[in-house]
Short mmCIF file of C-alpha atoms and ligand atoms in Angstrom, two decimals:
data_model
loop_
_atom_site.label_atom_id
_atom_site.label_comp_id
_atom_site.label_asym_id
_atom_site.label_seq_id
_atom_site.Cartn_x
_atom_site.Cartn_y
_atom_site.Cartn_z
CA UNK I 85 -9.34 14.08 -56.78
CA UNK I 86 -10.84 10.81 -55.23
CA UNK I 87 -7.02 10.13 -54.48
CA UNK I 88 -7.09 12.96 -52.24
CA UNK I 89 -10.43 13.04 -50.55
CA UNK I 90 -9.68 9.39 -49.92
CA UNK I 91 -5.97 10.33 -48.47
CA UNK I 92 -7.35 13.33 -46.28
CA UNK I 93 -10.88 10.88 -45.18
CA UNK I 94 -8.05 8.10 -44.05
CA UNK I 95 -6.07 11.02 -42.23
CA UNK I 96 -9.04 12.05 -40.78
CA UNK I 97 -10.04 8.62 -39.15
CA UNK I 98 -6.91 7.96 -38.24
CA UNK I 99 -7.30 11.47 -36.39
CA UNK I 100 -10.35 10.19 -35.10
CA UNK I 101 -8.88 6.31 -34.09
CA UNK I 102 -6.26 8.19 -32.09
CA UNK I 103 -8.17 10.31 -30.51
CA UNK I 104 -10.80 7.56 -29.30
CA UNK I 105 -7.86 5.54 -28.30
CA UNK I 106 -5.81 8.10 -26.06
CA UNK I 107 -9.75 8.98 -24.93
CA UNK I 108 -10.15 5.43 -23.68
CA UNK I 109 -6.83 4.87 -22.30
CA UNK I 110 -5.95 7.67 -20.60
CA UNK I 111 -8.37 10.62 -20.52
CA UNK I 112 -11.64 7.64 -19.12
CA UNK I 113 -9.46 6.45 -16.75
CA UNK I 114 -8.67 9.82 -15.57
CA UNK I 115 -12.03 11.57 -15.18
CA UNK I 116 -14.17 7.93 -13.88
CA UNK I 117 -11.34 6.35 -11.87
CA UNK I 118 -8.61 9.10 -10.67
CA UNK I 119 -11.59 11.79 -10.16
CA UNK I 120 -14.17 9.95 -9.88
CA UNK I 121 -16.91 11.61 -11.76
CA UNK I 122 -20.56 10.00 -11.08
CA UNK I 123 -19.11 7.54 -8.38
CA UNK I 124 -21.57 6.98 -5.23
CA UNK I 125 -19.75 7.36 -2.46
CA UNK I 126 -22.45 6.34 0.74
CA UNK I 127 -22.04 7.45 4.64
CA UNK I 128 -20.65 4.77 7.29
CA UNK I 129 -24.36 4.38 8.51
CA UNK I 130 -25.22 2.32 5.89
CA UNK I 131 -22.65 -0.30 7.16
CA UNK I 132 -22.78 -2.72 10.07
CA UNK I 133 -19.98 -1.12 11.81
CA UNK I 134 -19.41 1.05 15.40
CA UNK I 135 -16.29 3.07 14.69
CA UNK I 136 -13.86 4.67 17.06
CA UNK I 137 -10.72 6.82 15.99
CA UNK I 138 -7.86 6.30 18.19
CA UNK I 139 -5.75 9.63 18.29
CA UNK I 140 -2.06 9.99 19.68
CA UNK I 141 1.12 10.55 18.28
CA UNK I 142 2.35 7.28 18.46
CA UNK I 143 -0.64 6.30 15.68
CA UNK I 144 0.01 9.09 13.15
CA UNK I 145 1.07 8.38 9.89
CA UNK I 146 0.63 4.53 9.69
CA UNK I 147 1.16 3.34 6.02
CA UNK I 148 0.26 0.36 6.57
CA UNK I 149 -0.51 -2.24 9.48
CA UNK I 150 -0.21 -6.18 10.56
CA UNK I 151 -2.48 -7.86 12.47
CA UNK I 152 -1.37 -10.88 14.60
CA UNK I 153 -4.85 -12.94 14.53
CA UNK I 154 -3.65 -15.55 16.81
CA UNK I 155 -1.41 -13.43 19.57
CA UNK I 156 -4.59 -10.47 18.99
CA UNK I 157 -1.89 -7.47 18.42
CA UNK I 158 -2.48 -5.19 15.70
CA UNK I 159 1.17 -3.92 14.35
CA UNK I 160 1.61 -0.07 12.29
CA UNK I 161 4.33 1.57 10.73
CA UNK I 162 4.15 5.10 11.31
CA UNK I 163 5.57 8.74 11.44
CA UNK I 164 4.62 12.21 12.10
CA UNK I 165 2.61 13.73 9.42
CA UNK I 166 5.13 16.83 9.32
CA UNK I 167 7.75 14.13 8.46
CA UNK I 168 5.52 12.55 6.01
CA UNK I 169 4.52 15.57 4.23
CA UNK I 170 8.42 16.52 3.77
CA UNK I 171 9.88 13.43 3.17
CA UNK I 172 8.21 10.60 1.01
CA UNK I 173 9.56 9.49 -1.44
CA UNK I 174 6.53 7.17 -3.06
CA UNK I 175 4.72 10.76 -3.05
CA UNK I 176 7.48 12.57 -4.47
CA UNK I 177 8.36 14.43 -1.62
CA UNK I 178 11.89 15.03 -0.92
CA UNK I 179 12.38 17.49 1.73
CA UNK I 180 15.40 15.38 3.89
CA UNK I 181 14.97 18.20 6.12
CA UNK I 182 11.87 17.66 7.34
CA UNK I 183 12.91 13.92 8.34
CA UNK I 184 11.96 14.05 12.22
CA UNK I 185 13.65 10.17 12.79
CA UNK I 186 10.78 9.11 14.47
CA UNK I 187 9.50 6.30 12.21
CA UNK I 188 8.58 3.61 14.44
CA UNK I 189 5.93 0.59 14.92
CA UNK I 190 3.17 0.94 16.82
CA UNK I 191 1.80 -1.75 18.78
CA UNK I 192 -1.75 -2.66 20.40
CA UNK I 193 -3.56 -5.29 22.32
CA UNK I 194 -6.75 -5.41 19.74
CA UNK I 195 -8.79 -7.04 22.35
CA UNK I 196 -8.13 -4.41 25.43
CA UNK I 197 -8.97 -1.52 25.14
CA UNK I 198 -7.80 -0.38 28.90
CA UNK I 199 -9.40 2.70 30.49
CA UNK I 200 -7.48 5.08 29.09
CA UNK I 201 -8.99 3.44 25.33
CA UNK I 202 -5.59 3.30 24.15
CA UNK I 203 -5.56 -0.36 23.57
CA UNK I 204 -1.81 -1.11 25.99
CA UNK I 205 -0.31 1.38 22.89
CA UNK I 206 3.23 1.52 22.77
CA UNK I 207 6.22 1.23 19.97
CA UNK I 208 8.61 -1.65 18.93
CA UNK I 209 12.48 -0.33 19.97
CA UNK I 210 14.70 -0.52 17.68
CA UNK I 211 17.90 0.30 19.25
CA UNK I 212 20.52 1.70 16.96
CA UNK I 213 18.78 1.30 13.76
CA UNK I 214 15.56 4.32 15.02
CA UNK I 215 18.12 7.31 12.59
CA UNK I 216 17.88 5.32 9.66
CA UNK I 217 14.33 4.16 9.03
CA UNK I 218 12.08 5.96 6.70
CA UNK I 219 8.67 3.37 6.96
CA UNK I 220 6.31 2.60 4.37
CA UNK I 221 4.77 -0.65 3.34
CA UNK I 222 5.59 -4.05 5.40
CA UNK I 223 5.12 -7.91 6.23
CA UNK I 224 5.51 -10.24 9.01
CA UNK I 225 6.04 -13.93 8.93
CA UNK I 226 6.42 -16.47 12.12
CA UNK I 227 9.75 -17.90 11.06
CA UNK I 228 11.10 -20.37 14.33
CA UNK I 229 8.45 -19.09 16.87
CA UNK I 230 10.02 -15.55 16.35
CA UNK I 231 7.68 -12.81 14.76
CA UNK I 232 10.26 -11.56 11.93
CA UNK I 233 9.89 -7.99 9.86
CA UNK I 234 10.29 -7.35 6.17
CA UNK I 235 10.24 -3.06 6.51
CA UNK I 236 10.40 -0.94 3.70
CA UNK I 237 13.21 1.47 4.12
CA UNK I 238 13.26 5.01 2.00
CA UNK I 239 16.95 6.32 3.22
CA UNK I 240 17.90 9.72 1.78
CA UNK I 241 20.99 8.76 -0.26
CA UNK I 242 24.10 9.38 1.42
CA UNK I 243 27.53 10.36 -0.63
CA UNK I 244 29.35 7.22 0.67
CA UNK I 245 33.17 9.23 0.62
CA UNK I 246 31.70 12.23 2.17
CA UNK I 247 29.11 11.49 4.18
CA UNK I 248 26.56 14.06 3.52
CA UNK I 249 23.40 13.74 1.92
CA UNK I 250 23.26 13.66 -1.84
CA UNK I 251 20.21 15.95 -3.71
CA UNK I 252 17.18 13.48 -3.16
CA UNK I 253 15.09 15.41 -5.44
CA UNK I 254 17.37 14.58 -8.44
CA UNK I 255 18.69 11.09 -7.33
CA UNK I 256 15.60 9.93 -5.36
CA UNK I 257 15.98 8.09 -2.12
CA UNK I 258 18.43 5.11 -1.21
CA UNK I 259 15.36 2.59 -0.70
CA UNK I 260 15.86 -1.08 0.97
CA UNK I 261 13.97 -4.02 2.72
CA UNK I 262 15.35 -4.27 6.18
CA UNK I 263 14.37 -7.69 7.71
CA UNK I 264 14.09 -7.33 11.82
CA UNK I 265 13.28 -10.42 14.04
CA UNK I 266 11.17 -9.49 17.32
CA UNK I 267 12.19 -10.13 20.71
CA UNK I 268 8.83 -10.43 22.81
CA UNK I 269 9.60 -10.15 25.93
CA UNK I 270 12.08 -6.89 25.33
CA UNK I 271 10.09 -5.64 22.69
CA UNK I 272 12.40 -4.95 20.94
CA UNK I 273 13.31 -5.64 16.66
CA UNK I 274 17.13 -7.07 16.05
CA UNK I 275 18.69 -6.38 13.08
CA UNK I 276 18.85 -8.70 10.70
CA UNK I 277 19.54 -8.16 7.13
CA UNK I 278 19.37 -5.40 4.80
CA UNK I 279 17.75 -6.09 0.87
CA UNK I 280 19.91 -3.72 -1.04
CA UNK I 281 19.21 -3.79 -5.17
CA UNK I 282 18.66 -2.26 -8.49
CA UNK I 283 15.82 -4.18 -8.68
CA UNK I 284 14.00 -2.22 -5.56
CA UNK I 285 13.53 0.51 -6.95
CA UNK I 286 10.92 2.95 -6.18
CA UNK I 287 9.48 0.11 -3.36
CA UNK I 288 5.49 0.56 -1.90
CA UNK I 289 4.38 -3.02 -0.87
CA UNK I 290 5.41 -6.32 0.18
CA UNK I 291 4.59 -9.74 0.42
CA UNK I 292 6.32 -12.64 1.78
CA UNK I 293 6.13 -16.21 0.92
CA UNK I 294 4.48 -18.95 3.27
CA UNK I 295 8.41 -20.38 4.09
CA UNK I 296 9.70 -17.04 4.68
CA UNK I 297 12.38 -17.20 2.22
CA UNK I 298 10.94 -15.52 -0.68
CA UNK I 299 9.44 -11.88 -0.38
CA UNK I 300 7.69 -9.76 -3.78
CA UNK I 301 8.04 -5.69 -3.36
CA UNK I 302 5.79 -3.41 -5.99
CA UNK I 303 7.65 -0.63 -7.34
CA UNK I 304 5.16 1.95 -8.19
CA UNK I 305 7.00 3.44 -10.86
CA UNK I 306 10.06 2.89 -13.21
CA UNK I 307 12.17 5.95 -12.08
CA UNK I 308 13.17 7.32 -8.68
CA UNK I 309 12.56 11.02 -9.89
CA UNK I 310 11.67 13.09 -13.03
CA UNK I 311 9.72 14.84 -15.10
CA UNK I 312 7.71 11.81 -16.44
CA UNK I 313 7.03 9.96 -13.20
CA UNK I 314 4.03 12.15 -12.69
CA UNK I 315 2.21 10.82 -16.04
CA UNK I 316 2.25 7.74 -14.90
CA UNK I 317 -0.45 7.83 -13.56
CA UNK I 318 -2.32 8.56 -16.92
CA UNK I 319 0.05 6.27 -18.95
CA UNK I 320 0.75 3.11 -16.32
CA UNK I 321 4.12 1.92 -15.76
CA UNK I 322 5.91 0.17 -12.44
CA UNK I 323 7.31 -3.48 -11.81
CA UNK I 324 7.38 -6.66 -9.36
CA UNK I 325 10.71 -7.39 -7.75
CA UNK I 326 11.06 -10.90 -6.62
CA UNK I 327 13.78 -11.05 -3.49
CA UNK I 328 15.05 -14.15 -1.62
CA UNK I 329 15.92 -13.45 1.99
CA UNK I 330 18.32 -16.00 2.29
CA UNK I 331 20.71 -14.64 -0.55
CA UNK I 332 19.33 -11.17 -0.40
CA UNK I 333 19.00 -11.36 -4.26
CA UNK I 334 16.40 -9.89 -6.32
CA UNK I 335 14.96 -9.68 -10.04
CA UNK I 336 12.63 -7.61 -12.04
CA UNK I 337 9.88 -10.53 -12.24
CA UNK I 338 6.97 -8.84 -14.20
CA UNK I 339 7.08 -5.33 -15.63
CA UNK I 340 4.11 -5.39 -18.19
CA UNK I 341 0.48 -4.32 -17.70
CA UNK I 342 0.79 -2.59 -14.01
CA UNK I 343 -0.46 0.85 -13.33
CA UNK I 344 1.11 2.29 -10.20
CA UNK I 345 1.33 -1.09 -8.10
CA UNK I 346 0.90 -0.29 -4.60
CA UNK I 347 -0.34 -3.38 -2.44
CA UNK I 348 0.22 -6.70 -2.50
CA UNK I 349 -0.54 -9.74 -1.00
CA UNK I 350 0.36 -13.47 -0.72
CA UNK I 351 -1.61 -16.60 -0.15
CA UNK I 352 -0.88 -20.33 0.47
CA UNK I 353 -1.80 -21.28 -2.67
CA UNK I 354 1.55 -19.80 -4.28
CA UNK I 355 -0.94 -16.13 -5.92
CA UNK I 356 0.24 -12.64 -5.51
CA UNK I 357 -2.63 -10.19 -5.37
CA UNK I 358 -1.36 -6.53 -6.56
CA UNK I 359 -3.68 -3.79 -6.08
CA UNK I 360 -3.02 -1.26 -9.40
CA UNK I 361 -4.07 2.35 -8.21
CA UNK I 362 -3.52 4.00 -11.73
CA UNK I 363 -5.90 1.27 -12.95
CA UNK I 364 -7.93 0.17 -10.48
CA UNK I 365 -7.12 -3.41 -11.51
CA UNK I 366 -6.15 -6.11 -8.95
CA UNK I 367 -3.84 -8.18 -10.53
CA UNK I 368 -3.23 -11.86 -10.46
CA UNK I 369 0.08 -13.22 -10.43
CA UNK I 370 1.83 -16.61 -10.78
CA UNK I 371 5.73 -17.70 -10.00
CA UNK I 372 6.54 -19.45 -12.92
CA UNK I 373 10.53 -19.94 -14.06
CA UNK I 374 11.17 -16.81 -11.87
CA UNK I 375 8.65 -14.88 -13.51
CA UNK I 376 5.75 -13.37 -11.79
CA UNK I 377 3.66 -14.28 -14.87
CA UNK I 378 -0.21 -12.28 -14.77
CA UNK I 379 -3.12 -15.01 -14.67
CA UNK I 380 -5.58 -12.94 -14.15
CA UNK I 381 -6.55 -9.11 -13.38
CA UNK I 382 -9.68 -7.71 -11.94
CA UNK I 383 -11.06 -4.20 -12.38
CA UNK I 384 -12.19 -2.52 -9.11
CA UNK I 385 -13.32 1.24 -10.62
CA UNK I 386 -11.64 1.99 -7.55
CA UNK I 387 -7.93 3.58 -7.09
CA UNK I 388 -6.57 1.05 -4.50
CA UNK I 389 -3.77 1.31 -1.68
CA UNK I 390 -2.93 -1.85 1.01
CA UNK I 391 -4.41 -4.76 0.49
CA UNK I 392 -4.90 -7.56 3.45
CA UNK I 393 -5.97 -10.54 2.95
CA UNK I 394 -7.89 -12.44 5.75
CA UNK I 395 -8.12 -15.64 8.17
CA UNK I 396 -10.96 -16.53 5.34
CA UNK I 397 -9.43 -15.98 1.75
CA UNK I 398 -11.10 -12.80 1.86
CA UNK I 399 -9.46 -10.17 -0.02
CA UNK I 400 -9.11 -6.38 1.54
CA UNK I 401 -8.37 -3.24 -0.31
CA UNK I 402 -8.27 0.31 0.67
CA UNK I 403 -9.88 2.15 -1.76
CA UNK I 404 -10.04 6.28 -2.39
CA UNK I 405 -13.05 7.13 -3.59
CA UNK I 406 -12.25 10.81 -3.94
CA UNK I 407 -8.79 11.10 -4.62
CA UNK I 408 -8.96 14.89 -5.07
CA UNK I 409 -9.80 15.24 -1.31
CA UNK I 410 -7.02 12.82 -0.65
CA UNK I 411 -4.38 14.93 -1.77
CA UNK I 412 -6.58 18.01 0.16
CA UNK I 413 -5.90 16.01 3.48
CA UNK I 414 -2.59 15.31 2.18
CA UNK I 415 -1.25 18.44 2.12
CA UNK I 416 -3.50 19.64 5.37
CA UNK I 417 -3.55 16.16 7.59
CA UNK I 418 -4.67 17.56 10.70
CA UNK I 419 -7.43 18.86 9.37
CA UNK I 420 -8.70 17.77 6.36
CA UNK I 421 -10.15 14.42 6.31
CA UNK I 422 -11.06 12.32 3.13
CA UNK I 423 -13.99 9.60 2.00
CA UNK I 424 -12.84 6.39 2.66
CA UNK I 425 -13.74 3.08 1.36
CA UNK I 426 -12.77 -0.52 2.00
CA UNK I 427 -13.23 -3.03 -1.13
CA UNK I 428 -13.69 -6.89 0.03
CA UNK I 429 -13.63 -9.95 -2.98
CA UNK I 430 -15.44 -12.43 -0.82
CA UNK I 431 -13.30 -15.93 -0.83
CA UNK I 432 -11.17 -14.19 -3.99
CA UNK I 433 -9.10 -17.62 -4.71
CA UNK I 434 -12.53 -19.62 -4.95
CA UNK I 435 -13.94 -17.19 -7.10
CA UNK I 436 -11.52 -16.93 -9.38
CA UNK I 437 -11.98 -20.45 -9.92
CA UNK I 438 -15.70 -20.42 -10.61
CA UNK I 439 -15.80 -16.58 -12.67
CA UNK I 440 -12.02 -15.58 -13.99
CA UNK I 441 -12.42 -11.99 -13.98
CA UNK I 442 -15.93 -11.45 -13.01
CA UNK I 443 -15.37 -11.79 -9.48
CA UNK I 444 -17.70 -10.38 -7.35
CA UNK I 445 -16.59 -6.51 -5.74
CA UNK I 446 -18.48 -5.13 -2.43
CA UNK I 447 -18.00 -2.71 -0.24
CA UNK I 448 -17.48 -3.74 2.94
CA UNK I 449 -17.80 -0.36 4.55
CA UNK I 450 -17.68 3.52 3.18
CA UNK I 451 -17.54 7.09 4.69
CA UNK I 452 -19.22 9.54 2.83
CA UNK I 453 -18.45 12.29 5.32
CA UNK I 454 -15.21 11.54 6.47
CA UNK I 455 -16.70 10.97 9.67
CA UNK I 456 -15.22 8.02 11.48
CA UNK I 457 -12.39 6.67 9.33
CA UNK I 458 -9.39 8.18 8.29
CA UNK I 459 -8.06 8.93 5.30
CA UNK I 460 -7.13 5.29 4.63
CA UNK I 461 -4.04 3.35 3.07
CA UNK I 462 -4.94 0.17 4.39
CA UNK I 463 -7.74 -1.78 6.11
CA UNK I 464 -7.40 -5.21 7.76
CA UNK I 465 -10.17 -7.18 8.61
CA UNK I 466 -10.26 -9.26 11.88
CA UNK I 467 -12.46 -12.32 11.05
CA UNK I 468 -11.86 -13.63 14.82
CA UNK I 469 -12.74 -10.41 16.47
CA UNK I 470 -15.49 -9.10 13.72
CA UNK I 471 -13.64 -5.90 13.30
CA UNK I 472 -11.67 -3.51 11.08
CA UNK I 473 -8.47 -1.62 11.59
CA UNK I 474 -8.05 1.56 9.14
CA UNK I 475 -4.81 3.67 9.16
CA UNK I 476 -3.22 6.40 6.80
CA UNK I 477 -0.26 8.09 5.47
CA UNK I 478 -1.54 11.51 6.02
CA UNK I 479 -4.13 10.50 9.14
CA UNK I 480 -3.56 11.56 12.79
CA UNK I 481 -5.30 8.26 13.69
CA UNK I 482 -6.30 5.14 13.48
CA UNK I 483 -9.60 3.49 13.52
CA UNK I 484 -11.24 0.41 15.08
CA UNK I 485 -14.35 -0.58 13.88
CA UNK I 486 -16.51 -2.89 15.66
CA UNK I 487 -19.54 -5.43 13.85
CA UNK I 488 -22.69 -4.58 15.22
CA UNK I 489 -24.59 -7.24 15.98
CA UNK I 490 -27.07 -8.42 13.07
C1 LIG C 1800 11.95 21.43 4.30
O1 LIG C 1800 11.65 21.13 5.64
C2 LIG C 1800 12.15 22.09 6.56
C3 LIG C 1800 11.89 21.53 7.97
O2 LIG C 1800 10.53 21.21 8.15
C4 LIG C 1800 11.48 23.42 6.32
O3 LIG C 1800 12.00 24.39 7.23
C5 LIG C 1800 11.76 23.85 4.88
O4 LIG C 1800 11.04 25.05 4.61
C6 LIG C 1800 11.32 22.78 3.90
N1 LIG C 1800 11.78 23.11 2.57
C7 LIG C 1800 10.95 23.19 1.53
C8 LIG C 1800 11.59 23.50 0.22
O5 LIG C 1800 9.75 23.00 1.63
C1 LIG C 1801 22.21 2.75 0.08
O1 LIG C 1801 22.04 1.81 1.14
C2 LIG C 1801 22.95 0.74 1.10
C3 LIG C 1801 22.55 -0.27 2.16
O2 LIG C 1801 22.53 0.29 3.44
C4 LIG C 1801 24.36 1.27 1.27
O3 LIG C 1801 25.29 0.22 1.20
C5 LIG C 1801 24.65 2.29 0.16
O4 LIG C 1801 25.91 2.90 0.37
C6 LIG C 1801 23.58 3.38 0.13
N1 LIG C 1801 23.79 4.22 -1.05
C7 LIG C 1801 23.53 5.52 -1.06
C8 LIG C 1801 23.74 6.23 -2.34
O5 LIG C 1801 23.10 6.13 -0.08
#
């Protein structure tokens, strides 16, 4: 008898232990960080910002942007949203149809505005290469006076004896770093080299190295397609490719405790900063023996996108604070806008220093109402100019918000 009860009472908290565990790990997460239940979410007014959206088809669909502190040009990849919402491959969307070939950078003069309040906009050419980019995340370097382009390429996958396009929605898409070097005075990106591995997998972000040699991509998950990619979110997965751009070789350099990695970003003191969205952790990594090796990881609350890090050691994060009506404006971009908010970790290489993980989080602005900023994959803060660019994947704008004056 006590045999039993003391069998079935050690099934039942094991029962219980499970439960608790999965509850924690997966469930939590899901309700206070994917949903997020309880968060306060306050309205731009509250912040020391004047914000105008910049509409025009050239500055739809902008994953992610660059800003050239020094030359004052602000640089986006982009698309049109129809495009986007067929064909992206990070999102799981596979339509090749609905490709439009119009991926492009965008390019503006962050200190003119002009008359026509367009900021001198215009787009990088890319001669022959404009059928075959698919744009997501990217990085610029200076590398011999030349402004030089690591782009994230998402191909559909091509049937190399054939020619025609294979079934992206079972083999995922073909996805490479193209490097480009800029031409100023033609505007116009050269060709350089194309990253091709089995170690860029399902590529987001990127982050190149102070020589311009080394680069780190975040693959946000550990398969192109299937069934279990979606739980991933709940259950964490995705890996850190280190690439040289010299050799255009690359290795799986850290594959453990990452959530969805999405941004990333480099500083001179040899850290990678790698913004987890199915966590909400920033995480802290080290080169060591060709391993990006995790010093350190930082929990936001806060699903994250881009992150930029500025002229101050200042880390930047784009931040959903309602990921529900992210997916909303998703699937509706021209009309449904979502809450943004932009995450700053003041000095974030001092601070880690001084408090390890208890690094200090603030919000360096917010939008409530969807009001002003759109729904946003990155932010990049100008510390020269006091302002802040905001673009999206699924936003018909861009945003350029001005410090008021304290
Ligand atoms: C794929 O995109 C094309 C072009 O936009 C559209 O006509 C077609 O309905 C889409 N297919 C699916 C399955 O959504
Ligand atoms: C993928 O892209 C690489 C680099 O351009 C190319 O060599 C390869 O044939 C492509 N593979 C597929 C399946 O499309």
């Amino acid at each position: 008898m006590a045999g039993i009860l003391g069998n079935r009472a050690i099934f039942w908290s094991f029962i219980v232990l499970a439960t608790s565990v999965i509850y924690r790990t997966y469930i939590h997460n899901f309700i206070f960080l994917t949903l997020g239940i309880g968060r306060e979410i306050q309205p731009i007014e509250d912040f020391p910002w004047t914000c105008t959206r910049i509409s025009h088809s050239l500055l739809e669909g902008c994953e992610d942007l660059w800003l050239d502190e020094q030359d004052r040009k602000l640089y986006a990849a982009c698309n049109n949203l129809n495009s986007r919402k067929g064909w992206s491959p990070g999102g799981s969307l596979y339509n090749i149809s609905a490709r439009s070939r119009t991926d492009h950078i965008a390019v503006i003069d962050v200190d003119q505005p002009g008359s026509n309040g367009l900021y001198g906009l215009c787009h990088l050419n890319i001669g022959g290469y404009q059928d075959d980019l698919d744009l997501h995340g990217f990085d610029v370097r200076k590398v011999d006076g030349r402004l030089r382009f690591w782009l994230i390429n998402h191909r559909p996958p091509v049937d190399h004896v054939t020619g025609e396009f294979l079934e992206a929605l079972v083999v995922g898409a073909n996805s490479t770093v193209e490097i480009f070097d800029l031409d100023e005075t033609s505007n116009t990106l050269g060709h350089f080299k194309t990253v091709a591995s089995e170690a860029i997998l399902t590529p987001n972000g990127l982050a190149v190295e102070e020589d311009g040699l080394g680069f780190v991509v975040t693959n946000d998950h550990n398969t192109k397609t299937g069934t279990f990619r979606g739980l991933e979110m709940l259950s964490g997965g995705g890996s850190l490719a280190y690439c040289r751009s010299d050799t255009g070789k690359c290795h799986i350099a850290a594959d453990k405790g990452l959530s969805i990695p999405n941004g990333i970003a480099h500083d001179k003191n040899g850290y990678y900063y790698v913004a987890n969205s199915g966590s909400g952790d920033i995480t802290v990594h080290k080169l060591v023996n060709k391993e990006l090796i995790m010093v350190e990881s930082i929990n936001t609350g806060y699903p994250m996108d881009n992150l930029w890090l500025d002229a101050d050691g200042n880390l930047i994060a784009a931040a959903f604070p309602d990921t529900i009506a992210f997916v909303k404006s998703s699937v509706d971009p021209y009309n449904v806008f979502a809450p943004a908010t932009v995450l700053m970790i003041n000095e974030i290489a001092e601070q880690l220093k001084t408090s390890g993980k208890n690094v200090k989080v603030t919000k360096l602005a917010e939008d409530r109402d969807a009001n002003s900023l759109p729904s946003s994959t990155v932010a990049v803060h100008d510390m020269k100019g006091h302002k802040l660019f905001l673009a999206g994947i699924f936003s018909p704008f861009i945003t350029i918000c001005e410090q008021r004056p304290k």
